[in-house]
Amino acid sequence: MDPRPAGDEPPAPHSRVIDNAVYVNGRRTATPGSLPEAFECLKNTPDSMAWIGFYRPADAVIFNVAEEFDLHELAVEDAIVAHQRPKADRYGDTLFVVLRPARYVDEAEEVDFGELHLFIGQNFVITVRHSEAPDLSQVRRRMESDPELLRQGPQAVLYAVMDAVVDGYAPVVAGLQNDIDEIEVQVFGNEPGVSRRIYELSREVIEFQRATRPLLGMIEGFVAGADKYGVDQELQRYLRDVADHAITVAERVSGFRQMLHDILVVNSTMVAQAQNEHMTNLTEASNAQNEEVKKISAWAAILFAPTLVGTIYGMNFEVMPEIHWALGYPFAVLLMAGVCTTLYLVFKRRDWL
């Protein structure tokens, strides 16, 4: 049973402290109203575990928590600055984990990447979210509904959070697959602007790969060090299951990157072919135009010859050598016909006609 009073809803997402609880033997025993109350309750309750969740807390709040739980200054700096790669660093008895959750935004058809920091101690778990995803309230409810699992302590919470992050990758993989299918249709449909979409999706896939690939080595390290840190065998099986899901996601993402590379090559080839076909059509049109120009020019030259002769003898001068010659007219006609015939044969031989 949930010890919180009925109607006690989690704070709104903009709150700095999302939830603040103390657990004993896998069950919530207290819901402190402030951080000092949580610190005091943890100290006064034997074998208890505190799970405090923050959403974009102020620096002063992080420093206060760091002082109380003796968190390393480098880990605290990373939690404040954010923009970290997925990693797991151990500082003494405290494990600092950075995860990169992701969610697919259907309206914008893009991937929204977040950042989640976890401080895992012997009797506490502190989560610092810098994004809306993942919804850790669902993780908390799941853990509280399974006291046997929650009894395993902070390591169990770490497993549950990582499991939620990896499970959250599934809709992203499905969304990216749908985008790639649409891009393939656009490429073979010769739609404009598809090259830009390919580049944008490639950047998202690369970013997704950066978020998922480090998880594999991280989980392998957790499993390898399970005996050293006394992690339960059943919890180790859960971690290996998360590792299997993470491997599947990483393989799909690698496949997406190769597919987008191939699609980009195909699109570039098709664009080049289209450009070559366009240039060929322009060349053919230019050649056809040149042929027509040659024909027109040839006929114009042929017709120009009789026009020139007729123009000379049509000047109506009184003194012209052939104007009173009896054979002048037949000579002029034969001259025009001869010149036209000669020009026609010359142009025909040169394939102008």
Short mmCIF file of C-alpha atoms in Angstrom, two decimals:
data_model
loop_
_atom_site.label_atom_id
_atom_site.label_comp_id
_atom_site.label_asym_id
_atom_site.label_seq_id
_atom_site.Cartn_x
_atom_site.Cartn_y
_atom_site.Cartn_z
CA MET A 1 0.00 0.00 0.00
CA ASP A 2 1.15 3.51 -0.73
CA PRO A 3 1.60 5.35 2.59
CA ARG A 4 1.02 8.71 0.93
CA PRO A 5 -2.39 10.22 1.67
CA ALA A 6 -5.09 9.87 -0.94
CA GLY A 7 -5.00 12.55 -3.60
CA ASP A 8 -1.32 13.30 -2.97
CA GLU A 9 -0.16 13.83 -6.56
CA PRO A 10 3.47 14.31 -7.63
CA PRO A 11 4.56 17.92 -8.00
CA ALA A 12 4.31 19.60 -11.36
CA PRO A 13 7.23 19.08 -13.76
CA HIS A 14 8.58 22.58 -13.14
CA SER A 15 9.13 21.86 -9.43
CA ARG A 16 12.68 21.41 -8.24
CA VAL A 17 11.93 18.43 -5.96
CA ILE A 18 9.75 15.94 -7.79
CA ASP A 19 9.54 13.34 -5.03
CA ASN A 20 11.22 12.77 -1.71
CA ALA A 21 10.83 9.44 0.06
CA VAL A 22 12.47 7.17 2.60
CA TYR A 23 12.16 3.38 2.26
CA VAL A 24 12.71 0.52 4.67
CA ASN A 25 12.70 -3.08 3.41
CA GLY A 26 11.37 -1.97 0.05
CA ARG A 27 8.41 0.01 1.40
CA ARG A 28 7.91 3.74 1.70
CA THR A 29 7.91 4.71 5.35
CA ALA A 30 8.12 8.48 5.10
CA THR A 31 7.52 11.29 2.62
CA PRO A 32 9.48 14.23 4.04
CA GLY A 33 8.21 17.65 3.13
CA SER A 34 11.69 19.13 2.76
CA LEU A 35 15.26 18.08 2.22
CA PRO A 36 16.34 18.69 5.83
CA GLU A 37 13.50 16.44 6.98
CA ALA A 38 14.66 13.75 4.55
CA PHE A 39 18.24 13.99 5.84
CA GLU A 40 17.08 13.74 9.44
CA CYS A 41 14.72 10.84 8.70
CA LEU A 42 17.47 8.92 6.92
CA LYS A 43 19.84 9.36 9.85
CA ASN A 44 17.27 8.30 12.47
CA THR A 45 15.89 5.28 10.56
CA PRO A 46 18.16 2.20 10.52
CA ASP A 47 18.51 0.24 7.28
CA SER A 48 16.64 2.93 5.37
CA MET A 49 17.15 4.29 1.86
CA ALA A 50 16.34 7.76 0.61
CA TRP A 51 15.24 8.34 -2.97
CA ILE A 52 15.18 12.02 -3.88
CA GLY A 53 14.23 13.16 -7.36
CA PHE A 54 15.05 16.61 -8.75
CA TYR A 55 14.03 18.37 -11.93
CA ARG A 56 16.47 21.10 -12.99
CA PRO A 57 17.27 22.09 -9.41
CA ALA A 58 18.98 25.32 -8.46
CA ASP A 59 22.72 25.15 -7.88
CA ALA A 60 22.26 25.88 -4.19
CA VAL A 61 20.01 22.84 -3.81
CA ILE A 62 22.61 20.58 -5.44
CA PHE A 63 25.37 22.00 -3.23
CA ASN A 64 23.22 21.39 -0.16
CA VAL A 65 22.61 17.76 -1.15
CA ALA A 66 26.29 17.31 -2.03
CA GLU A 67 27.34 18.52 1.40
CA GLU A 68 24.88 16.26 3.17
CA PHE A 69 25.75 13.10 1.22
CA ASP A 70 29.45 13.92 0.71
CA LEU A 71 29.24 13.93 -3.09
CA HIS A 72 32.43 14.49 -5.04
CA GLU A 73 32.84 18.01 -6.41
CA LEU A 74 33.57 16.79 -9.97
CA ALA A 75 30.32 14.81 -10.06
CA VAL A 76 28.45 17.79 -8.63
CA GLU A 77 29.95 20.04 -11.31
CA ASP A 78 28.83 17.63 -14.05
CA ALA A 79 25.31 17.52 -12.59
CA ILE A 80 25.08 21.31 -12.59
CA VAL A 81 26.66 22.02 -15.97
CA ALA A 82 25.01 19.04 -17.72
CA HIS A 83 25.69 18.35 -21.43
CA GLN A 84 27.65 15.24 -20.48
CA ARG A 85 28.13 12.05 -22.44
CA PRO A 86 26.70 8.80 -21.01
CA LYS A 87 29.15 7.51 -18.44
CA ALA A 88 29.57 5.90 -15.02
CA ASP A 89 32.20 7.20 -12.58
CA ARG A 90 32.80 5.94 -9.09
CA TYR A 91 33.91 8.32 -6.36
CA GLY A 92 34.61 6.30 -3.24
CA ASP A 93 31.34 4.66 -2.18
CA THR A 94 29.25 6.82 -4.52
CA LEU A 95 28.51 5.93 -8.13
CA PHE A 96 27.76 8.78 -10.53
CA VAL A 97 25.87 7.80 -13.68
CA VAL A 98 24.90 9.94 -16.66
CA LEU A 99 22.22 8.72 -19.05
CA ARG A 100 20.86 10.25 -22.25
CA PRO A 101 17.14 9.47 -22.52
CA ALA A 102 15.35 10.24 -25.76
CA ARG A 103 11.81 10.61 -27.00
CA TYR A 104 10.35 10.88 -30.48
CA VAL A 105 8.26 14.00 -31.14
CA ASP A 106 5.62 13.02 -33.69
CA GLU A 107 4.51 16.58 -34.50
CA ALA A 108 8.00 17.75 -35.44
CA GLU A 109 9.21 14.30 -36.61
CA GLU A 110 12.42 14.70 -34.63
CA VAL A 111 14.19 13.17 -31.64
CA ASP A 112 14.37 15.12 -28.39
CA PHE A 113 17.39 14.13 -26.28
CA GLY A 114 17.50 14.67 -22.54
CA GLU A 115 19.97 14.14 -19.75
CA LEU A 116 19.63 12.30 -16.47
CA HIS A 117 22.17 12.18 -13.62
CA LEU A 118 22.12 9.64 -10.79
CA PHE A 119 24.08 9.57 -7.54
CA ILE A 120 24.02 6.04 -6.13
CA GLY A 121 25.24 5.61 -2.54
CA GLN A 122 24.96 2.89 0.07
CA ASN A 123 21.66 4.20 1.39
CA PHE A 124 20.53 6.87 -1.05
CA VAL A 125 19.59 7.50 -4.67
CA ILE A 126 19.53 11.04 -6.05
CA THR A 127 18.20 11.63 -9.55
CA VAL A 128 18.69 14.94 -11.35
CA ARG A 129 16.68 15.40 -14.53
CA HIS A 130 17.48 18.10 -17.06
CA SER A 131 14.63 17.16 -19.43
CA GLU A 132 11.03 15.97 -19.44
CA ALA A 133 12.00 12.41 -20.29
CA PRO A 134 12.03 9.93 -18.77
CA ASP A 135 9.02 10.00 -16.46
CA LEU A 136 10.63 8.69 -13.28
CA SER A 137 7.33 8.77 -11.42
CA GLN A 138 6.34 5.64 -13.35
CA VAL A 139 9.64 4.02 -12.38
CA ARG A 140 9.02 4.86 -8.74
CA ARG A 141 5.49 3.43 -8.85
CA ARG A 142 6.78 0.28 -10.49
CA MET A 143 9.45 -0.16 -7.82
CA GLU A 144 7.04 0.57 -4.98
CA SER A 145 4.68 -2.07 -6.35
CA ASP A 146 7.52 -4.61 -6.14
CA PRO A 147 8.97 -4.37 -2.59
CA GLU A 148 11.09 -7.46 -3.14
CA LEU A 149 12.96 -5.73 -5.92
CA LEU A 150 13.12 -2.38 -4.13
CA ARG A 151 14.53 -4.16 -1.07
CA GLN A 152 17.73 -4.69 -3.09
CA GLY A 153 18.48 -1.04 -2.43
CA PRO A 154 20.01 1.70 -4.60
CA GLN A 155 21.36 -0.79 -7.16
CA ALA A 156 17.80 -1.90 -7.89
CA VAL A 157 16.74 1.70 -8.45
CA LEU A 158 19.66 2.17 -10.83
CA TYR A 159 18.57 -0.90 -12.78
CA ALA A 160 14.95 0.30 -12.95
CA VAL A 161 15.96 3.75 -14.20
CA MET A 162 18.29 2.31 -16.85
CA ASP A 163 15.58 -0.12 -17.90
CA ALA A 164 13.13 2.77 -18.31
CA VAL A 165 15.65 4.77 -20.36
CA VAL A 166 16.41 1.82 -22.65
CA ASP A 167 12.71 0.96 -23.03
CA GLY A 168 12.11 4.59 -23.95
CA TYR A 169 14.40 4.12 -26.94
CA ALA A 170 11.93 1.73 -28.60
CA PRO A 171 9.47 4.46 -29.77
CA VAL A 172 12.44 6.46 -31.01
CA VAL A 173 13.67 3.51 -33.07
CA ALA A 174 10.17 3.05 -34.50
CA GLY A 175 9.91 6.75 -35.34
CA LEU A 176 13.29 6.80 -37.06
CA GLN A 177 12.39 3.69 -39.03
CA ASN A 178 9.19 5.38 -40.20
CA ASP A 179 11.15 8.50 -41.21
CA ILE A 180 13.60 6.39 -43.21
CA ASP A 181 10.73 4.63 -44.99
CA GLU A 182 9.25 8.00 -45.90
CA ILE A 183 12.61 9.24 -47.15
CA GLU A 184 12.98 6.20 -49.41
CA VAL A 185 9.61 7.00 -50.99
CA GLN A 186 10.65 10.63 -51.43
CA VAL A 187 13.98 9.68 -53.00
CA PHE A 188 12.44 7.41 -55.62
CA GLY A 189 9.63 9.91 -56.12
CA ASN A 190 12.20 12.61 -56.96
CA GLU A 191 10.68 14.96 -54.39
CA PRO A 192 12.59 18.22 -53.82
CA GLY A 193 14.16 18.86 -50.45
CA VAL A 194 14.75 15.20 -49.62
CA SER A 195 18.54 15.70 -49.39
CA ARG A 196 18.10 18.17 -46.54
CA ARG A 197 15.86 15.74 -44.68
CA ILE A 198 18.43 12.96 -45.11
CA TYR A 199 21.16 15.15 -43.60
CA GLU A 200 18.94 16.21 -40.69
CA LEU A 201 17.92 12.63 -39.92
CA SER A 202 21.54 11.51 -40.17
CA ARG A 203 22.49 14.02 -37.48
CA GLU A 204 19.74 12.69 -35.21
CA VAL A 205 20.87 9.11 -35.78
CA ILE A 206 24.47 10.03 -34.95
CA GLU A 207 23.31 11.77 -31.77
CA PHE A 208 21.19 8.74 -30.90
CA GLN A 209 24.19 6.50 -31.46
CA ARG A 210 26.24 8.63 -29.05
CA ALA A 211 23.49 8.20 -26.45
CA THR A 212 23.15 4.42 -26.78
CA ARG A 213 26.60 3.02 -27.58
CA PRO A 214 28.25 3.91 -24.22
CA LEU A 215 25.45 2.06 -22.41
CA LEU A 216 26.81 -1.29 -23.56
CA GLY A 217 30.19 -0.88 -21.88
CA MET A 218 28.55 0.76 -18.88
CA ILE A 219 26.20 -2.16 -18.20
CA GLU A 220 28.97 -4.69 -18.84
CA GLY A 221 31.01 -2.91 -16.18
CA PHE A 222 28.11 -3.06 -13.72
CA VAL A 223 27.69 -6.80 -14.32
CA ALA A 224 31.43 -7.43 -14.09
CA GLY A 225 31.64 -5.59 -10.75
CA ALA A 226 28.43 -7.07 -9.34
CA ASP A 227 30.17 -9.57 -7.08
CA LYS A 228 32.57 -6.96 -5.77
CA TYR A 229 29.74 -4.65 -4.72
CA GLY A 230 27.40 -7.41 -3.54
CA VAL A 231 24.74 -7.11 -6.24
CA ASP A 232 22.05 -9.80 -5.99
CA GLN A 233 22.09 -12.57 -8.62
CA GLU A 234 18.51 -11.83 -9.67
CA LEU A 235 19.36 -8.17 -10.13
CA GLN A 236 22.33 -9.19 -12.27
CA ARG A 237 19.91 -11.09 -14.53
CA TYR A 238 17.79 -7.96 -14.83
CA LEU A 239 20.88 -5.96 -15.77
CA ARG A 240 21.81 -8.49 -18.46
CA ASP A 241 18.27 -8.18 -19.82
CA VAL A 242 18.72 -4.41 -20.04
CA ALA A 243 22.05 -5.03 -21.78
CA ASP A 244 20.31 -7.24 -24.37
CA HIS A 245 17.78 -4.51 -25.10
CA ALA A 246 20.54 -1.90 -25.32
CA ILE A 247 22.48 -4.08 -27.77
CA THR A 248 19.38 -4.44 -29.94
CA VAL A 249 18.87 -0.69 -29.98
CA ALA A 250 22.55 -0.02 -30.74
CA GLU A 251 22.47 -2.48 -33.64
CA ARG A 252 19.32 -0.90 -35.05
CA VAL A 253 20.85 2.56 -34.79
CA SER A 254 24.01 1.40 -36.56
CA GLY A 255 21.81 -0.09 -39.27
CA PHE A 256 19.95 3.22 -39.60
CA ARG A 257 23.21 5.08 -40.11
CA GLN A 258 24.28 2.69 -42.86
CA MET A 259 20.84 2.86 -44.48
CA LEU A 260 20.90 6.65 -44.53
CA HIS A 261 24.38 6.57 -46.04
CA ASP A 262 23.15 4.23 -48.78
CA ILE A 263 20.04 6.34 -49.35
CA LEU A 264 22.19 9.45 -49.65
CA VAL A 265 24.39 7.72 -52.24
CA VAL A 266 21.33 6.59 -54.20
CA ASN A 267 19.82 10.07 -54.01
CA SER A 268 23.07 11.67 -55.20
CA THR A 269 23.24 9.19 -58.08
CA MET A 270 19.63 9.87 -59.07
CA VAL A 271 20.18 13.63 -58.88
CA ALA A 272 23.29 13.27 -61.07
CA GLN A 273 21.36 11.11 -63.54
CA ALA A 274 18.55 13.64 -63.66
CA GLN A 275 21.05 16.42 -64.27
CA ASN A 276 22.72 14.39 -67.03
CA GLU A 277 19.37 13.68 -68.65
CA HIS A 278 18.51 17.36 -68.48
CA MET A 279 21.83 18.32 -70.05
CA THR A 280 21.35 15.67 -72.73
CA ASN A 281 17.90 17.03 -73.53
CA LEU A 282 19.29 20.55 -73.70
CA THR A 283 22.08 19.37 -76.00
CA GLU A 284 19.66 17.54 -78.24
CA ALA A 285 17.39 20.57 -78.38
CA SER A 286 20.36 22.78 -79.18
CA ASN A 287 21.50 20.42 -81.93
CA ALA A 288 18.01 20.30 -83.41
CA GLN A 289 17.87 24.08 -83.28
CA ASN A 290 21.22 24.30 -85.02
CA GLU A 291 19.98 22.01 -87.77
CA GLU A 292 16.95 24.19 -88.33
CA VAL A 293 19.11 27.31 -88.37
CA LYS A 294 21.39 25.72 -90.99
CA LYS A 295 18.41 24.84 -93.18
CA ILE A 296 16.96 28.31 -92.90
CA SER A 297 20.34 29.87 -93.63
CA ALA A 298 20.87 27.63 -96.67
CA TRP A 299 17.47 28.43 -98.17
CA ALA A 300 17.99 32.09 -97.43
CA ALA A 301 21.31 32.01 -99.33
CA ILE A 302 19.69 30.15 -102.23
CA LEU A 303 16.85 32.64 -102.43
CA PHE A 304 19.25 35.54 -102.07
CA ALA A 305 21.01 34.78 -105.39
CA PRO A 306 18.03 35.35 -107.77
CA THR A 307 16.95 38.27 -105.63
CA LEU A 308 20.38 39.87 -106.12
CA VAL A 309 20.30 39.37 -109.92
CA GLY A 310 16.71 40.55 -110.21
CA THR A 311 17.49 43.59 -108.11
CA ILE A 312 20.41 44.59 -110.33
CA TYR A 313 18.38 44.34 -113.53
CA GLY A 314 15.45 46.06 -111.90
CA MET A 315 17.29 49.28 -111.28
CA ASN A 316 15.91 50.69 -114.60
CA PHE A 317 19.06 52.50 -115.69
CA GLU A 318 19.07 53.71 -119.28
CA VAL A 319 22.60 52.55 -120.01
CA MET A 320 23.16 48.92 -119.02
CA PRO A 321 25.23 46.46 -121.08
CA GLU A 322 22.60 43.73 -121.34
CA ILE A 323 19.40 45.82 -121.22
CA HIS A 324 18.93 45.88 -125.01
CA TRP A 325 20.42 42.41 -125.54
CA ALA A 326 17.92 39.95 -127.09
CA LEU A 327 19.23 37.09 -124.92
CA GLY A 328 19.48 39.25 -121.77
CA TYR A 329 16.34 37.91 -120.09
CA PRO A 330 17.04 34.19 -120.77
CA PHE A 331 20.64 34.77 -119.64
CA ALA A 332 19.48 36.37 -116.36
CA VAL A 333 17.01 33.53 -115.69
CA LEU A 334 19.63 30.88 -116.42
CA LEU A 335 22.14 32.73 -114.22
CA MET A 336 19.73 32.75 -111.32
CA ALA A 337 18.86 29.11 -111.82
CA GLY A 338 22.52 28.15 -112.11
CA VAL A 339 23.52 29.98 -108.95
CA CYS A 340 20.58 28.50 -107.01
CA THR A 341 21.38 25.00 -108.23
CA THR A 342 25.06 25.38 -107.36
CA LEU A 343 24.26 26.63 -103.86
CA TYR A 344 21.73 23.83 -103.33
CA LEU A 345 24.29 21.16 -104.28
CA VAL A 346 26.93 22.74 -102.01
CA PHE A 347 24.59 22.90 -99.03
CA LYS A 348 23.26 19.40 -99.69
CA ARG A 349 26.78 17.98 -99.73
CA ARG A 350 27.46 19.62 -96.36
CA ASP A 351 24.21 18.24 -94.89
CA TRP A 352 22.72 21.64 -94.46
CA LEU A 353 19.65 20.55 -96.38
#
